[in-house]
PDB file of C-alpha atoms in Angstrom:
ATOM      1  CA  MET T  12      31.932  54.195 -71.978  1.00 68.00           C
ATOM      2  CA  GLU T  13      34.970  55.460 -75.073  1.00 84.00           C
ATOM      3  CA  ILE T  14      38.628  55.744 -73.026  1.00 85.00           C
ATOM      4  CA  LYS T  15      38.281  59.245 -73.797  1.00 85.00           C
ATOM      5  CA  GLU T  16      35.177  60.315 -72.247  1.00 88.00           C
ATOM      6  CA  LEU T  17      36.266  57.737 -69.144  1.00 87.00           C
ATOM      7  CA  ILE T  18      39.880  59.958 -69.219  1.00 87.00           C
ATOM      8  CA  GLU T  19      37.530  63.371 -69.111  1.00 87.00           C
ATOM      9  CA  LYS T  20      35.166  61.743 -66.613  1.00 90.00           C
ATOM     10  CA  GLN T  21      38.552  61.309 -64.238  1.00 89.00           C
ATOM     11  CA  GLU T  22      39.321  65.074 -65.272  1.00 87.00           C
ATOM     12  CA  LYS T  23      35.878  66.318 -64.333  1.00 89.00           C
ATOM     13  CA  THR T  24      34.636  64.659 -61.462  1.00 90.00           C
ATOM     14  CA  GLY T  25      38.425  64.164 -59.645  1.00 89.00           C
ATOM     15  CA  HIS T  26      37.496  60.441 -59.120  1.00 92.00           C
ATOM     16  CA  ILE T  27      39.054  57.857 -60.845  1.00 92.00           C
ATOM     17  CA  PHE T  28      37.672  54.320 -62.626  1.00 92.00           C
ATOM     18  CA  LEU T  29      38.902  50.635 -63.688  1.00 93.00           C
ATOM     19  CA  VAL T  30      37.007  49.589 -66.270  1.00 92.00           C
ATOM     20  CA  ARG T  31      36.842  45.716 -67.283  1.00 92.00           C
ATOM     21  CA  GLN T  32      38.158  45.023 -70.244  1.00 90.00           C
ATOM     22  CA  GLY T  33      37.316  41.375 -70.875  1.00 90.00           C
ATOM     23  CA  LEU T  34      39.188  39.243 -67.976  1.00 91.00           C
ATOM     24  CA  PHE T  35      41.103  42.296 -66.493  1.00 92.00           C
ATOM     25  CA  LEU T  36      40.513  45.638 -65.701  1.00 92.00           C
ATOM     26  CA  ARG T  37      42.646  48.039 -66.296  1.00 93.00           C
ATOM     27  CA  GLY T  38      42.532  51.979 -65.565  1.00 92.00           C
ATOM     28  CA  TYR T  39      43.669  54.657 -68.005  1.00 92.00           C
ATOM     29  CA  ASN T  40      46.478  57.713 -66.745  1.00 90.00           C
ATOM     30  CA  SER T  41      45.341  58.812 -63.071  1.00 90.00           C
ATOM     31  CA  GLY T  42      43.563  55.257 -63.122  1.00 91.00           C
ATOM     32  CA  ALA T  43      46.989  54.025 -63.568  1.00 90.00           C
ATOM     33  CA  ARG T  44      48.801  55.471 -61.677  1.00 88.00           C
ATOM     34  CA  MET T  45      47.253  55.110 -58.764  1.00 90.00           C
ATOM     35  CA  LEU T  46      47.629  51.016 -59.770  1.00 90.00           C
ATOM     36  CA  GLU T  47      51.401  51.663 -59.815  1.00 88.00           C
ATOM     37  CA  HIS T  48      51.829  53.735 -57.122  1.00 86.00           C
ATOM     38  CA  LEU T  49      49.670  51.592 -54.719  1.00 85.00           C
ATOM     39  CA  LEU T  50      50.287  47.984 -56.087  1.00 85.00           C
ATOM     40  CA  GLY T  51      52.828  48.611 -58.117  1.00 86.00           C
ATOM     41  CA  TYR T  52      51.446  47.729 -61.025  1.00 88.00           C
ATOM     42  CA  LYS T  53      53.565  48.259 -64.302  1.00 88.00           C
ATOM     43  CA  VAL T  54      52.659  51.132 -66.206  1.00 88.00           C
ATOM     44  CA  THR T  55      53.250  51.203 -70.540  1.00 86.00           C
ATOM     45  CA  ARG T  56      52.084  54.208 -72.832  1.00 87.00           C
ATOM     46  CA  ILE T  57      50.354  53.433 -75.655  1.00 86.00           C
ATOM     47  CA  SER T  58      49.020  55.897 -78.510  1.00 84.00           C
ATOM     48  CA  LEU T  59      45.432  55.715 -79.132  1.00 81.00           C
ATOM     49  CA  LYS T  60      43.266  57.754 -81.835  1.00 82.00           C
ATOM     50  CA  SER T  61      40.287  57.204 -80.004  1.00 79.00           C
ATOM     51  CA  TYR T  62      41.924  59.931 -77.412  1.00 79.00           C
ATOM     52  CA  GLY T  63      44.036  61.580 -79.952  1.00 80.00           C
ATOM     53  CA  GLY T  64      47.014  61.313 -78.163  1.00 84.00           C
ATOM     54  CA  GLU T  65      48.990  59.576 -75.840  1.00 87.00           C
ATOM     55  CA  VAL T  66      47.995  57.921 -72.695  1.00 89.00           C
ATOM     56  CA  CYS T  67      49.139  55.684 -69.910  1.00 88.00           C
ATOM     57  CA  VAL T  68      47.434  52.231 -68.715  1.00 91.00           C
ATOM     58  CA  ALA T  69      47.567  49.780 -65.723  1.00 91.00           C
ATOM     59  CA  GLY T  70      45.669  46.364 -65.562  1.00 92.00           C
ATOM     60  CA  PHE T  71      45.486  43.530 -63.333  1.00 91.00           C
ATOM     61  CA  PRO T  72      43.088  40.982 -63.945  1.00 91.00           C
ATOM     62  CA  SER T  73      39.682  41.567 -62.743  1.00 88.00           C
ATOM     63  CA  ASP T  74      39.654  38.412 -59.669  1.00 89.00           C
ATOM     64  CA  ARG T  75      42.304  40.733 -57.889  1.00 89.00           C
ATOM     65  CA  ALA T  76      39.738  43.141 -57.345  1.00 90.00           C
ATOM     66  CA  ASP T  77      39.286  42.841 -54.007  1.00 90.00           C
ATOM     67  CA  ARG T  78      43.078  42.968 -53.217  1.00 88.00           C
ATOM     68  CA  VAL T  79      43.144  46.310 -54.761  1.00 89.00           C
ATOM     69  CA  ILE T  80      40.290  47.621 -53.205  1.00 92.00           C
ATOM     70  CA  GLU T  81      41.458  47.050 -49.883  1.00 91.00           C
ATOM     71  CA  ALA T  82      45.042  48.391 -50.760  1.00 88.00           C
ATOM     72  CA  ILE T  83      42.654  51.676 -51.958  1.00 90.00           C
ATOM     73  CA  ARG T  84      40.684  51.942 -48.823  1.00 91.00           C
ATOM     74  CA  LYS T  85      43.973  51.822 -46.803  1.00 90.00           C
ATOM     75  CA  GLN T  86      45.196  54.916 -48.672  1.00 88.00           C
ATOM     76  CA  GLY T  87      42.351  56.674 -47.498  1.00 90.00           C
ATOM     77  CA  GLY T  88      39.893  56.053 -51.438  1.00 90.00           C
ATOM     78  CA  GLU T  89      36.775  54.923 -51.461  1.00 92.00           C
ATOM     79  CA  ILE T  90      34.954  53.195 -53.421  1.00 92.00           C
ATOM     80  CA  VAL T  91      32.359  54.858 -54.925  1.00 93.00           C
ATOM     81  CA  GLU T  92      30.554  52.915 -57.366  1.00 92.00           C
ATOM     82  CA  LYS T  93      31.317  49.079 -57.780  1.00 91.00           C
ATOM     83  CA  THR T  94      29.634  47.147 -61.151  1.00 90.00           C
ATOM     84  CA  ASP T  95      30.252  44.132 -63.094  1.00 86.00           C
ATOM     85  CA  CYS T  96      31.541  47.134 -65.782  1.00 88.00           C
ATOM     86  CA  GLN T  97      33.783  49.897 -63.596  1.00 90.00           C
ATOM     87  CA  LEU T  98      35.109  50.194 -60.250  1.00 90.00           C
ATOM     88  CA  GLU T  99      34.978  54.029 -59.624  1.00 92.00           C
ATOM     89  CA  ILE T 100      37.456  55.425 -56.670  1.00 92.00           C
ATOM     90  CA  GLY T 101      36.851  58.659 -54.567  1.00 92.00           C
ATOM     91  CA  GLY T 102      39.029  60.362 -52.211  1.00 90.00           C
ATOM     92  CA  LEU T 103      42.676  60.089 -53.677  1.00 87.00           C
ATOM     93  CA  ASN T 104      44.684  62.808 -56.101  1.00 84.00           C
ATOM     94  CA  TYR T 105      46.916  60.773 -58.572  1.00 82.00           C
ATOM     95  CA  THR T 106      47.025  63.739 -61.601  1.00 79.00           C
ATOM     96  CA  CYS T 107      48.620  62.644 -64.639  1.00 79.00           C
ATOM     97  CA  THR T 108      50.035  65.505 -66.566  1.00 77.00           C
ATOM     98  CA  PRO T 109      51.884  65.406 -70.168  1.00 77.00           C
ATOM     99  CA  GLU T 110      54.818  65.140 -69.142  1.00 76.00           C
ATOM    100  CA  GLU T 111      53.671  62.522 -66.876  1.00 78.00           C
ATOM    101  CA  ILE T 112      52.664  60.355 -69.419  1.00 78.00           C
ATOM    102  CA  ALA T 113      55.929  60.802 -71.074  1.00 77.00           C
ATOM    103  CA  TYR T 114      58.097  59.529 -68.537  1.00 74.00           C
ATOM    104  CA  TYR T 115      56.323  56.237 -69.044  1.00 76.00           C
ATOM    105  CA  GLU T 116      58.245  53.667 -71.410  1.00 69.00           C
ATOM    106  CA  ILE T 117      56.024  53.344 -75.127  1.00 72.00           C
ATOM    107  CA  LYS T 118      54.804  50.212 -75.377  1.00 62.00           C
ATOM    108  CA  GLU T 119      55.401  48.343 -79.190  1.00 52.00           C
ATOM    109  CA  LYS T 120      53.328  46.971 -81.109  1.00 51.00           C
ATOM    110  CA  LYS T 121      53.880  43.101 -82.633  1.00 51.00           C
ATOM    111  CA  GLY T 122      55.705  44.040 -85.067  1.00 49.00           C
ATOM    112  CA  HIS T 123      56.015  47.681 -85.112  1.00 46.00           C
ATOM    113  CA  LYS T 124      58.772  49.384 -83.803  1.00 47.00           C
ATOM    114  CA  VAL T 125      57.034  52.845 -82.255  1.00 45.00           C
ATOM    115  CA  LYS T 126      59.905  55.881 -81.990  1.00 45.00           C
ATOM    116  CA  GLU T 127      59.811  57.489 -78.918  1.00 46.00           C
ATOM    117  CA  PRO T 128      60.065  60.957 -79.255  1.00 45.00           C
ATOM    118  CA  VAL T 129      63.005  62.327 -77.082  1.00 44.00           C
ATOM    119  CA  ASN T 130      62.235  63.874 -74.217  1.00 47.00           C
ATOM    120  CA  ILE T 131      64.994  66.109 -72.903  1.00 46.00           C
ATOM    121  CA  VAL T 132      63.739  66.089 -69.286  1.00 49.00           C
ATOM    122  CA  HIS T 133      63.438  62.884 -69.858  1.00 60.00           C
ATOM    123  CA  GLN T 134      67.328  62.432 -70.313  1.00 65.00           C
ATOM    124  CA  GLU T 135      68.307  64.710 -67.552  1.00 70.00           C
ATOM    125  CA  GLU T 136      66.438  62.771 -64.655  1.00 73.00           C
ATOM    126  CA  LYS T 137      68.137  59.623 -65.634  1.00 73.00           C
ATOM    127  CA  ILE T 138      71.361  61.457 -65.270  1.00 76.00           C
ATOM    128  CA  LEU T 139      70.266  62.411 -61.689  1.00 77.00           C
ATOM    129  CA  ALA T 140      68.842  59.152 -61.044  1.00 79.00           C
ATOM    130  CA  ARG T 141      72.686  57.799 -62.113  1.00 79.00           C
ATOM    131  CA  LYS T 142      74.118  60.347 -59.707  1.00 83.00           C
ATOM    132  CA  VAL T 143      71.837  59.291 -56.860  1.00 84.00           C
ATOM    133  CA  LEU T 144      72.637  55.372 -57.169  1.00 81.00           C
ATOM    134  CA  GLY T 145      76.621  55.902 -58.332  1.00 83.00           C
ATOM    135  CA  PHE T 146      76.605  58.459 -54.357  1.00 84.00           C
ATOM    136  CA  ASN T 147      78.420  56.190 -51.935  1.00 88.00           C
ATOM    137  CA  LEU T 148      76.045  57.092 -48.408  1.00 87.00           C
ATOM    138  CA  SER T 149      78.669  54.442 -46.726  1.00 87.00           C
ATOM    139  CA  ALA T 150      81.568  55.756 -47.017  1.00 89.00           C
ATOM    140  CA  ALA T 151      79.781  59.286 -46.493  1.00 89.00           C
ATOM    141  CA  THR T 152      79.774  61.566 -43.763  1.00 93.00           C
ATOM    142  CA  PRO T 153      75.956  63.117 -42.682  1.00 93.00           C
ATOM    143  CA  LEU T 154      77.448  66.628 -44.048  1.00 94.00           C
ATOM    144  CA  GLU T 155      78.474  65.179 -47.512  1.00 92.00           C
ATOM    145  CA  ALA T 156      74.659  63.460 -47.683  1.00 92.00           C
ATOM    146  CA  MET T 157      73.293  66.690 -46.400  1.00 94.00           C
ATOM    147  CA  LEU T 158      74.861  68.853 -49.293  1.00 94.00           C
ATOM    148  CA  PHE T 159      74.465  65.723 -51.877  1.00 92.00           C
ATOM    149  CA  LEU T 160      70.980  65.581 -51.153  1.00 92.00           C
ATOM    150  CA  HIS T 161      70.245  69.409 -50.989  1.00 92.00           C
ATOM    151  CA  GLU T 162      72.517  69.796 -54.827  1.00 90.00           C
ATOM    152  CA  ILE T 163      70.226  67.249 -56.455  1.00 88.00           C
ATOM    153  CA  GLN T 164      67.115  68.960 -54.969  1.00 88.00           C
ATOM    154  CA  LYS T 165      68.694  71.717 -57.383  1.00 87.00           C
ATOM    155  CA  GLU T 166      68.965  70.193 -60.375  1.00 84.00           C
ATOM    156  CA  PHE T 167      65.066  68.636 -59.756  1.00 80.00           C
ATOM    157  CA  LYS T 168      64.212  72.088 -59.005  1.00 80.00           C
ATOM    158  CA  GLU T 169      65.951  73.224 -62.206  1.00 79.00           C
ATOM    159  CA  LEU T 170      64.361  70.564 -64.291  1.00 71.00           C
ATOM    160  CA  ASN T 171      60.179  71.530 -63.287  1.00 67.00           C
ATOM    161  CA  LYS T 172      60.792  75.184 -64.032  1.00 64.00           C
TER     162      LYS T 172
END
Protein backbone atom coordinates (compact mmCIF):
# COMPACT_ATOMS: atom_id res chain seq x y z
CA MET A 1 0.00 0.00 0.00
CA GLU A 2 1.35 3.42 -0.97
CA ILE A 3 1.68 6.12 1.71
CA LYS A 4 -0.95 8.27 -0.03
CA GLU A 5 -3.45 5.37 0.04
CA LEU A 6 -2.60 4.64 3.67
CA ILE A 7 -3.23 8.24 4.78
CA GLU A 8 -6.48 8.41 2.80
CA LYS A 9 -7.61 5.12 4.36
CA GLN A 10 -6.79 6.47 7.84
CA GLU A 11 -8.86 9.59 7.16
CA LYS A 12 -11.77 7.60 5.70
CA THR A 13 -11.98 4.86 8.35
CA GLY A 14 -10.76 6.73 11.43
CA HIS A 15 -8.37 3.83 12.05
CA ILE A 16 -4.62 4.16 12.42
CA PHE A 17 -2.27 2.02 10.34
CA LEU A 18 1.32 1.16 11.14
CA VAL A 19 3.16 -0.37 8.17
CA ARG A 20 6.30 -2.46 8.02
CA GLN A 21 9.18 -0.86 6.16
CA GLY A 22 12.29 -2.99 6.45
CA LEU A 23 12.92 -3.73 10.12
CA PHE A 24 10.63 -0.92 11.30
CA LEU A 25 6.94 -0.26 11.76
CA ARG A 26 6.10 3.30 10.74
CA GLY A 27 3.08 5.48 11.27
CA TYR A 28 2.19 8.41 9.06
CA ASN A 29 0.26 11.50 10.16
CA SER A 30 -2.27 10.26 12.76
CA GLY A 31 -0.18 7.10 13.29
CA ALA A 32 2.91 9.19 13.95
CA ARG A 33 1.03 11.44 16.37
CA MET A 34 -0.27 8.40 18.24
CA LEU A 35 3.26 6.99 18.61
CA GLU A 36 4.47 10.35 19.91
CA HIS A 37 1.64 10.70 22.43
CA LEU A 38 1.59 7.13 23.74
CA LEU A 39 5.29 6.26 23.72
CA GLY A 40 7.24 9.47 23.17
CA TYR A 41 8.61 8.54 19.75
CA LYS A 42 10.06 11.44 17.78
CA VAL A 43 7.91 12.68 14.92
CA THR A 44 9.51 14.33 11.92
CA ARG A 45 8.03 16.01 8.88
CA ILE A 46 9.07 14.83 5.45
CA SER A 47 8.14 15.82 1.94
CA LEU A 48 6.84 12.95 -0.19
CA LYS A 49 6.47 13.36 -3.93
CA SER A 50 4.17 10.33 -4.07
CA TYR A 51 1.86 12.02 -1.56
CA GLY A 52 2.14 15.46 -3.10
CA GLY A 53 3.14 17.26 0.07
CA GLU A 54 4.46 16.95 3.58
CA VAL A 55 3.58 14.25 6.09
CA CYS A 56 4.49 13.37 9.67
CA VAL A 57 6.30 10.10 10.26
CA ALA A 58 7.45 8.15 13.31
CA GLY A 59 8.65 4.60 13.60
CA PHE A 60 10.10 1.95 15.83
CA PRO A 61 11.85 -1.42 15.45
CA SER A 62 9.23 -4.07 14.70
CA ASP A 63 10.48 -6.25 17.56
CA ARG A 64 8.94 -3.66 19.94
CA ALA A 65 5.43 -4.13 18.52
CA ASP A 66 4.17 -5.91 21.65
CA ARG A 67 5.10 -2.92 23.80
CA VAL A 68 3.26 -0.59 21.41
CA ILE A 69 0.18 -2.86 21.34
CA GLU A 70 0.12 -2.92 25.14
CA ALA A 71 0.21 0.91 25.27
CA ILE A 72 -2.56 1.11 22.67
CA ARG A 73 -4.79 -1.21 24.68
CA LYS A 74 -4.11 0.71 27.92
CA GLN A 75 -5.41 3.86 26.19
CA GLY A 76 -8.61 2.12 25.08
CA GLY A 77 -7.52 1.30 21.54
CA GLU A 78 -8.12 -2.03 19.88
CA ILE A 79 -6.13 -4.03 17.37
CA VAL A 80 -8.47 -4.47 14.43
CA GLU A 81 -6.03 -6.47 12.33
CA LYS A 82 -2.42 -7.55 12.74
CA THR A 83 -0.40 -9.00 9.87
CA ASP A 84 3.30 -9.25 9.10
CA CYS A 85 3.02 -6.10 6.98
CA GLN A 86 0.74 -3.84 8.98
CA LEU A 87 -1.10 -3.16 12.19
CA GLU A 88 -4.60 -1.64 12.07
CA ILE A 89 -5.75 0.18 15.20
CA GLY A 90 -9.23 1.37 16.08
CA GLY A 91 -10.73 3.27 18.97
CA LEU A 92 -8.13 6.06 19.18
CA ASN A 93 -8.48 9.54 17.72
CA TYR A 94 -5.29 11.29 16.65
CA THR A 95 -6.13 13.71 13.87
CA CYS A 96 -3.40 15.35 11.84
CA THR A 97 -4.20 18.64 10.13
CA PRO A 98 -1.81 20.55 7.82
CA GLU A 99 -1.21 23.03 10.67
CA GLU A 100 -0.19 20.18 12.96
CA ILE A 101 2.09 18.73 10.29
CA ALA A 102 3.79 22.14 9.92
CA TYR A 103 4.54 22.13 13.66
CA TYR A 104 7.07 19.30 13.38
CA GLU A 105 10.72 19.74 12.50
CA ILE A 106 11.54 18.90 8.92
CA LYS A 107 14.00 16.10 8.34
CA GLU A 108 17.01 17.08 6.28
CA LYS A 109 18.14 14.82 3.48
CA LYS A 110 21.81 13.92 3.45
CA GLY A 111 23.76 16.59 1.60
CA HIS A 112 20.68 18.78 1.09
CA LYS A 113 19.69 21.68 3.26
CA VAL A 114 15.91 21.83 3.34
CA LYS A 115 14.50 25.28 3.95
CA GLU A 116 11.54 25.27 6.26
CA PRO A 117 8.78 27.70 5.29
CA VAL A 118 8.21 30.53 7.74
CA ASN A 119 5.29 29.63 9.94
CA ILE A 120 4.10 32.64 11.93
CA VAL A 121 1.86 30.62 14.23
CA HIS A 122 4.75 28.30 15.01
CA GLN A 123 6.94 31.28 15.95
CA GLU A 124 4.22 32.77 18.16
CA GLU A 125 3.79 29.43 19.91
CA LYS A 126 7.53 29.42 20.63
CA ILE A 127 7.21 32.89 22.17
CA LEU A 128 4.33 31.71 24.37
CA ALA A 129 6.33 28.66 25.39
CA ARG A 130 9.21 30.91 26.44
CA LYS A 131 6.80 33.00 28.54
CA VAL A 132 5.51 29.88 30.28
CA LEU A 133 9.02 28.56 30.90
CA GLY A 134 10.15 31.95 32.19
CA PHE A 135 7.29 32.31 34.68
CA ASN A 136 8.55 31.74 38.22
CA LEU A 137 5.70 29.69 39.65
CA SER A 138 7.37 29.16 43.03
CA ALA A 139 7.54 32.93 43.64
CA ALA A 140 3.96 33.65 42.45
CA THR A 141 0.86 33.79 44.57
CA PRO A 142 -2.02 31.50 43.56
CA LEU A 143 -3.89 34.52 42.18
CA GLU A 144 -0.87 35.64 40.11
CA ALA A 145 -0.52 32.10 38.72
CA MET A 146 -4.20 31.96 37.78
CA LEU A 147 -4.03 35.37 36.10
CA PHE A 148 -0.91 34.32 34.19
CA LEU A 149 -2.62 31.14 33.00
CA HIS A 150 -5.67 33.13 31.96
CA GLU A 151 -3.50 35.48 29.85
CA ILE A 152 -1.70 32.57 28.17
CA GLN A 153 -5.03 30.90 27.38
CA LYS A 154 -6.31 34.13 25.79
CA GLU A 155 -3.18 34.38 23.65
CA PHE A 156 -3.54 30.76 22.48
CA LYS A 157 -7.21 31.36 21.62
CA GLU A 158 -6.16 34.37 19.52
CA LEU A 159 -3.64 32.19 17.65
CA ASN A 160 -6.26 29.56 16.86
CA LYS A 161 -8.86 31.92 15.37
